[in-house]
Coordinates of C-alpha atoms and ligand atoms in Angstrom, one line a residue:
M13 CA -12.9 -11.5 0.7
S14 CA -12.4 -11.4 -3.0
G15 CA -13.6 -8.4 -5.7
T16 CA -14.0 -5.0 -5.2
L17 CA -15.9 -3.1 -2.4
A18 CA -18.2 -1.8 -4.7
G19 CA -18.7 -4.9 -6.7
R20 CA -19.9 -6.7 -3.5
R21 CA -22.3 -3.3 -2.3
D22 CA -20.2 -3.7 0.9
P23 CA -21.0 -0.9 3.4
L24 CA -17.0 0.3 3.3
A25 CA -17.4 1.1 -0.3
S26 CA -18.7 4.3 0.9
P27 CA -15.9 6.9 2.0
D28 CA -18.3 8.2 4.5
E29 CA -18.4 4.5 6.2
Q30 CA -14.2 4.7 6.0
L31 CA -14.4 7.4 7.7
R32 CA -16.5 6.8 9.9
A33 CA -14.8 3.2 10.6
V34 CA -11.0 5.0 11.4
D35 CA -12.9 7.5 13.7
A36 CA -14.5 5.2 15.9
V37 CA -10.7 3.7 16.8
A38 CA -10.0 4.5 20.5
I39 CA -7.0 4.0 22.0
E40 CA -6.0 5.3 25.6
G41 CA -3.6 7.8 26.1
D42 CA -3.4 8.1 22.3
D43 CA -4.6 11.5 20.8
L44 CA -5.4 10.4 17.0
D45 CA -6.0 14.3 15.6
F46 CA -3.2 14.6 12.9
D47 CA -3.4 18.5 13.1
R48 CA -2.8 18.6 17.2
A49 CA 0.5 16.2 16.5
I50 CA 1.7 18.4 14.1
A51 CA 1.0 21.4 16.5
R52 CA 2.9 19.2 19.5
A53 CA 6.4 18.8 17.1
G54 CA 6.2 22.2 16.7
L55 CA 5.4 22.2 13.2
P56 CA 2.7 24.5 11.3
I57 CA -0.1 23.2 9.9
L58 CA 0.3 21.7 6.1
T59 CA 0.7 24.4 4.0
P60 CA 1.0 24.0 0.0
A61 CA 4.3 24.4 -1.2
A62 CA 4.8 24.9 -5.6
L63 CA 2.8 22.9 -7.3
E64 CA 5.0 21.0 -9.1
I65 CA 3.0 17.3 -9.9
F66 CA 0.0 16.8 -11.8
Q67 CA -1.5 13.5 -10.6
I68 CA -3.9 12.2 -12.7
N69 CA -6.2 9.4 -11.4
L70 CA -7.6 8.0 -14.8
G71 CA -9.9 5.7 -13.4
K72 CA -10.7 2.6 -11.4
L73 CA -10.5 -0.1 -14.0
C74 CA -8.1 -2.0 -13.4
N75 CA -7.1 -6.2 -14.9
M76 CA -6.5 -6.9 -10.9
T77 CA -8.2 -7.1 -8.0
C78 CA -5.6 -6.6 -5.0
R79 CA -6.7 -7.0 -1.2
H80 CA -4.7 -3.9 0.1
C81 CA -6.1 -1.7 -2.7
H82 CA -6.7 1.7 -1.4
V83 CA -8.5 2.6 -4.5
D84 CA -11.3 -0.1 -4.9
A85 CA -9.8 -0.9 -8.5
G86 CA -11.4 -3.7 -10.6
P87 CA -12.2 -5.4 -13.7
D88 CA -15.9 -4.4 -12.9
R89 CA -14.9 -0.5 -12.3
S90 CA -15.3 0.7 -15.6
D91 CA -18.0 2.6 -14.3
A92 CA -15.5 5.4 -13.1
M93 CA -13.3 6.1 -16.2
M94 CA -12.2 9.9 -16.9
S95 CA -13.9 11.2 -19.9
R96 CA -11.6 12.9 -23.1
A97 CA -13.3 16.5 -22.2
T98 CA -12.0 16.2 -18.5
V99 CA -8.5 14.9 -19.9
D100 CA -8.5 18.2 -21.9
A101 CA -9.4 20.1 -19.0
C102 CA -6.8 18.8 -16.9
L103 CA -3.8 20.0 -20.1
R104 CA -5.7 23.2 -19.9
A105 CA -5.2 23.2 -15.9
L106 CA -1.8 21.7 -16.3
D107 CA -0.9 24.9 -19.1
Q108 CA -1.7 27.3 -16.3
S109 CA 0.3 25.3 -13.6
G110 CA 3.4 25.4 -14.2
A111 CA 3.8 21.6 -12.8
H112 CA 6.6 19.4 -14.1
T113 CA 5.5 16.7 -13.3
V114 CA 2.5 14.4 -15.2
D115 CA 1.7 11.5 -13.0
L116 CA -0.9 8.9 -14.4
T117 CA -2.4 6.7 -12.0
G118 CA -5.6 4.7 -11.6
G119 CA -6.6 1.8 -11.4
A120 CA -4.6 0.3 -14.4
P121 CA -4.1 3.9 -16.3
E122 CA -2.8 1.6 -19.7
L123 CA -6.3 0.3 -20.2
H124 CA -7.9 4.1 -20.4
P125 CA -8.6 4.9 -24.1
E126 CA -7.0 8.0 -23.4
F127 CA -3.7 7.4 -22.2
A128 CA -1.6 7.1 -25.1
Y129 CA -3.1 10.6 -25.8
I130 CA -2.7 11.9 -22.4
I131 CA 1.2 11.2 -22.6
E132 CA 1.8 12.4 -26.1
A133 CA 0.1 15.7 -25.2
A134 CA 2.0 15.9 -21.8
V135 CA 5.2 14.8 -23.2
G136 CA 4.5 17.6 -26.1
R137 CA 4.4 19.9 -23.3
G138 CA 7.9 19.0 -22.0
K139 CA 6.5 17.2 -19.0
H140 CA 8.1 14.5 -17.2
V141 CA 5.2 11.5 -17.1
I142 CA 5.1 9.0 -14.9
D143 CA 3.1 5.8 -15.5
R144 CA 1.9 3.8 -12.2
C145 CA 2.0 0.4 -13.5
N146 CA 1.1 -2.8 -11.8
L147 CA 3.0 -4.8 -14.1
S148 CA 0.9 -7.5 -15.1
V149 CA -1.2 -5.1 -17.2
L150 CA 1.9 -5.1 -19.3
L151 CA 1.7 -9.1 -20.6
L152 CA -2.2 -8.2 -21.6
P153 CA -2.1 -8.5 -25.5
R154 CA -3.5 -5.2 -26.3
S155 CA -0.3 -4.1 -24.5
K156 CA 2.3 -5.3 -27.2
G157 CA 4.9 -3.0 -27.5
L158 CA 3.9 -0.5 -24.8
A159 CA 7.2 -0.6 -23.0
N160 CA 9.1 0.0 -26.0
W161 CA 6.5 2.9 -26.9
L162 CA 6.8 4.5 -23.3
G163 CA 10.5 4.3 -23.4
E164 CA 10.8 6.4 -26.5
R165 CA 8.8 9.0 -24.8
G166 CA 11.0 8.5 -21.8
V167 CA 8.0 8.1 -19.5
E168 CA 9.2 6.7 -16.1
I169 CA 7.8 3.6 -14.7
V170 CA 6.8 3.5 -11.0
A171 CA 5.8 -0.2 -11.0
S172 CA 4.4 -1.6 -7.8
L173 CA 5.5 -5.1 -6.7
P174 CA 5.0 -5.5 -2.7
H175 CA 7.8 -7.7 -2.4
Y176 CA 10.6 -9.1 -4.2
R177 CA 9.5 -12.6 -2.5
K178 CA 6.9 -14.6 -4.2
R179 CA 4.7 -15.4 -1.2
N180 CA 4.2 -11.6 0.0
T181 CA 3.0 -10.3 -3.4
D182 CA 1.2 -13.5 -4.1
A183 CA -0.7 -12.9 -0.9
Q184 CA -1.5 -9.1 -1.5
R185 CA -2.0 -9.6 -5.5
G186 CA -3.2 -13.3 -6.2
D187 CA -1.9 -16.6 -6.9
G188 CA 0.3 -15.7 -10.1
A189 CA 0.6 -12.2 -9.7
Y190 CA 4.3 -12.5 -8.5
D191 CA 5.4 -15.1 -11.7
K192 CA 3.6 -12.0 -14.1
S193 CA 5.4 -9.4 -12.3
I194 CA 8.8 -10.7 -13.0
D195 CA 8.0 -11.6 -16.5
A196 CA 6.4 -8.0 -17.0
L197 CA 10.0 -6.8 -15.5
R198 CA 12.2 -8.9 -17.6
L199 CA 10.1 -7.2 -20.6
L200 CA 10.6 -3.7 -19.1
N201 CA 14.3 -4.8 -19.5
E202 CA 14.6 -5.6 -22.3
A203 CA 12.5 -2.5 -23.2
G204 CA 16.0 -0.8 -21.8
Y205 CA 14.3 0.3 -18.5
G206 CA 15.9 -0.4 -15.0
Q207 CA 19.4 0.1 -16.4
G208 CA 20.5 3.7 -15.4
D209 CA 19.4 5.6 -18.4
P210 CA 16.8 8.4 -17.1
R211 CA 14.9 8.4 -19.9
R212 CA 13.9 4.9 -19.1
R213 CA 13.4 4.9 -15.2
L214 CA 12.2 2.0 -13.3
T215 CA 10.9 2.8 -10.3
L216 CA 9.7 -0.4 -7.9
M217 CA 7.2 0.6 -5.4
S218 CA 6.7 -1.9 -2.3
N219 CA 4.2 -2.1 0.2
P220 CA 4.0 -4.0 3.5
A221 CA 2.1 -7.6 3.5
G222 CA 0.5 -6.7 7.0
A223 CA -0.4 -4.3 9.9
F224 CA 2.9 -3.5 9.9
L225 CA 5.0 0.2 8.6
A226 CA 7.0 -0.1 5.2
P227 CA 11.5 -0.6 6.1
S228 CA 13.6 2.3 5.6
Q229 CA 13.6 2.1 1.4
S230 CA 17.1 3.1 1.9
N231 CA 17.8 0.3 4.1
V232 CA 16.1 -2.5 2.0
E233 CA 16.9 -0.9 -1.7
E234 CA 19.9 -2.9 -1.8
E235 CA 18.8 -6.3 -0.6
W236 CA 16.0 -5.7 -3.2
K237 CA 18.2 -4.9 -6.3
E238 CA 20.6 -8.2 -5.0
A239 CA 17.7 -10.5 -4.8
L240 CA 15.9 -9.6 -7.7
H241 CA 19.1 -9.2 -10.1
R242 CA 20.2 -13.3 -8.3
D243 CA 17.2 -14.7 -9.0
F244 CA 16.1 -13.5 -12.3
G245 CA 18.4 -11.2 -13.9
I246 CA 16.2 -8.6 -13.4
T247 CA 17.6 -4.8 -12.7
F248 CA 15.5 -2.0 -11.7
D249 CA 16.7 1.8 -11.0
R250 CA 15.5 2.8 -7.3
L251 CA 12.6 1.6 -4.8
F252 CA 10.1 3.2 -2.9
A253 CA 9.0 1.8 0.1
L254 CA 5.3 2.7 1.1
N255 CA 3.1 2.4 4.3
N256 CA -0.3 1.0 3.3
M257 CA -2.8 3.3 4.1
P258 CA -6.5 2.6 6.6
I259 CA -8.7 3.1 3.2
S260 CA -10.9 1.3 0.8
R261 CA -10.1 -2.7 0.9
F262 CA -7.1 -2.5 3.3
L263 CA -9.3 -1.0 6.0
E264 CA -11.4 -4.0 5.3
W265 CA -8.4 -6.2 5.8
L266 CA -7.9 -4.7 9.0
V267 CA -11.1 -4.3 10.5
E268 CA -11.5 -8.2 9.4
S269 CA -8.6 -9.6 10.4
G270 CA -9.0 -7.5 14.1
N271 CA -6.0 -5.7 13.5
L272 CA -7.6 -1.9 12.9
D273 CA -6.8 -0.5 16.2
D274 CA -3.4 -1.8 16.9
Y275 CA -2.7 -0.8 13.4
M276 CA -3.9 3.1 13.9
A277 CA -2.1 3.4 17.0
K278 CA 1.4 2.1 15.0
L279 CA 0.8 4.7 12.8
S280 CA 0.3 7.6 15.1
R281 CA 2.7 6.7 17.9
S282 CA 5.2 6.2 14.6
F283 CA 4.7 10.0 13.7
N284 CA 7.7 11.6 12.5
G285 CA 7.8 15.4 12.7
A286 CA 11.2 15.6 9.7
A287 CA 8.1 13.1 7.4
V288 CA 5.8 16.4 7.4
A289 CA 7.6 18.7 5.6
G290 CA 7.3 16.0 2.2
V291 CA 3.9 14.7 2.4
M292 CA 2.4 15.1 -1.3
C293 CA -0.5 17.0 -0.8
R294 CA 2.3 19.8 -0.2
N295 CA 3.1 19.7 -4.1
T296 CA 0.7 18.1 -5.8
I297 CA -2.9 18.4 -7.1
S298 CA -4.5 15.0 -6.9
I299 CA -7.9 14.9 -10.1
S300 CA -10.2 12.0 -9.9
W301 CA -12.2 10.7 -13.2
D302 CA -14.7 13.0 -12.7
G303 CA -12.6 15.9 -12.5
R304 CA -12.8 17.0 -8.6
L305 CA -10.1 18.1 -6.8
F306 CA -8.3 16.9 -4.0
D307 CA -5.2 17.4 -1.9
C308 CA -4.2 13.5 -2.6
D309 CA -5.3 10.5 -3.9
F310 CA -5.8 8.9 -0.7
N311 CA -8.3 12.2 0.1
Q312 CA -9.5 11.5 -3.3
M313 CA -11.0 7.8 -2.2
L314 CA -12.5 9.2 1.0
D315 CA -14.4 12.0 -1.0
L316 CA -12.6 14.4 0.9
D317 CA -12.5 17.2 -1.9
A318 CA -9.8 20.0 -1.5
L319 CA -11.6 23.7 -1.6
P320 CA -15.0 22.1 0.0
D321 CA -18.1 23.7 0.4
D322 CA -18.8 26.9 -1.6
T323 CA -15.7 27.5 -3.0
A324 CA -15.5 24.2 -4.5
M325 CA -13.4 24.2 -7.9
R326 CA -13.4 21.6 -10.7
I327 CA -10.3 21.1 -13.0
E328 CA -12.5 23.0 -15.9
D329 CA -12.2 26.1 -13.7
F330 CA -8.7 25.2 -12.0
D331 CA -7.4 28.6 -10.9
L332 CA -3.6 27.9 -9.2
D333 CA -4.3 31.3 -7.1
S334 CA -7.0 29.9 -5.1
W335 CA -5.3 26.2 -5.0
Q336 CA -2.4 27.4 -3.8
R337 CA -4.4 29.2 -0.9
R338 CA -6.3 26.2 0.2
R339 CA -6.0 24.7 3.1
V340 CA -5.1 20.8 3.0
V341 CA -8.0 18.6 4.5
T342 CA -6.5 16.3 6.9
R343 CA -7.9 13.6 8.7
R344 CA -6.6 10.6 11.1
H345 CA -5.5 8.4 8.1
C346 CA -2.7 11.3 7.2
F347 CA -0.8 9.0 10.0
G348 CA 0.3 6.8 7.7
C349 CA 2.0 9.8 5.5
T350 CA 4.0 10.7 8.9
A351 CA 4.7 7.4 10.2
G352 CA 8.3 5.9 10.6
A353 CA 9.9 7.2 7.2
G354 CA 7.3 9.0 5.9
S355 CA 5.5 7.5 2.7
S356 CA 4.1 9.4 -0.4
C357 CA 3.5 8.9 -4.1
G358 CA 7.3 9.7 -4.5
G359 CA 8.4 7.5 -1.6
A360 CA 9.7 7.4 1.6
T361 CA 9.6 11.9 2.8
A362 CA 12.4 11.4 6.0
Q363 CA 15.5 9.1 5.8
Ligands
SF4_402 S1 -3.9 -1.8 -6.3 FE1 -3.0 -1.1 -7.9 S2 -3.4 -3.7 -9.2 FE2 -4.1 -4.0 -7.2 S3 -6.1 -3.3 -8.0 FE3 -5.7 -1.2 -6.9 S4 -4.9 -0.4 -8.6 FE4 -5.1 -2.2 -9.4
SF4_403 S1 -2.9 11.7 3.4 FE1 -3.1 13.2 1.7 S2 -3.8 15.1 3.3 FE2 -3.0 13.3 4.6 S3 -1.3 13.8 5.0 FE3 -1.0 12.3 3.4 S4 -0.5 13.2 1.3 FE4 -1.7 15.0 3.1

């Protein structure tokens, strides 16, 4: 299937439908309750650590329509874009929070009209800024000079590239995506990214092409570096290897390919207690385009609000003490964060 779930009016566009599909998985002998898995490992339930990262999802507009997208982003999603008022509310909350990093995601955050504004504001506050970039967006005419502009402000680029091999990348992102990614990586190298300069850090983020777990990122980083340098002369600073989450379009693929049960079994059987402490919900706040607050981008896509019910808080009335007292909302998809070496926006959580 191509296009966004929302554009196709697919029932799986609904977060409730997605949760129902995953909750319906029954595997004999397996307990898919995430909190019980934590308890069996002798670990305490997930509790917030110090808030370090403001992850702001600027919206669902994207120039691509990748098969594995957990956001259901695409060119037809200009319906979901953060307003300037909400951006300003994010900045006010950032001032209250003490977080050191602003992590911009989407969609393609570069397509948002307030992208430059929020970066200038965050950099002006002394924050480390991350741009989660799909690479091909850098080749659009509107992006001319953007790589240099970001480098001048010390913005880290975390660029998604499913694999250093063309076949795997095009399978997820569409024909031609790999070649565009390579052109964009060259452009980033020319702008000084990916060559050991901490103010022009280029991180690549990979994810598997099918229903299997990410390899150990420390094991494959050298292989990636060698391959991209050998084939294209491209350099980068580090690699994150992430698991795919059973959410949105990757969930659709799991259902259609008959892989959902096996994938959930794989995630739960690969539970790694050592990965729990580093899951991103502990030190991150995830803010949606419409100003709602979530434990992580995955819970955001599933409409699992943090501080639900009558305590619901929006970014406009962010209160750090209440945020830090919350209980993290967990469901079965959380096994994606603790399988194998663990998986978070900052890469593996256990090596
Ligand atoms: S995975 Fe990233 S690049 Fe692909 S459609 Fe989703 S947001 Fe866009
Ligand atoms: S999916 Fe979100 S809430 Fe669940 S463990 Fe991962 S980061 Fe935490």
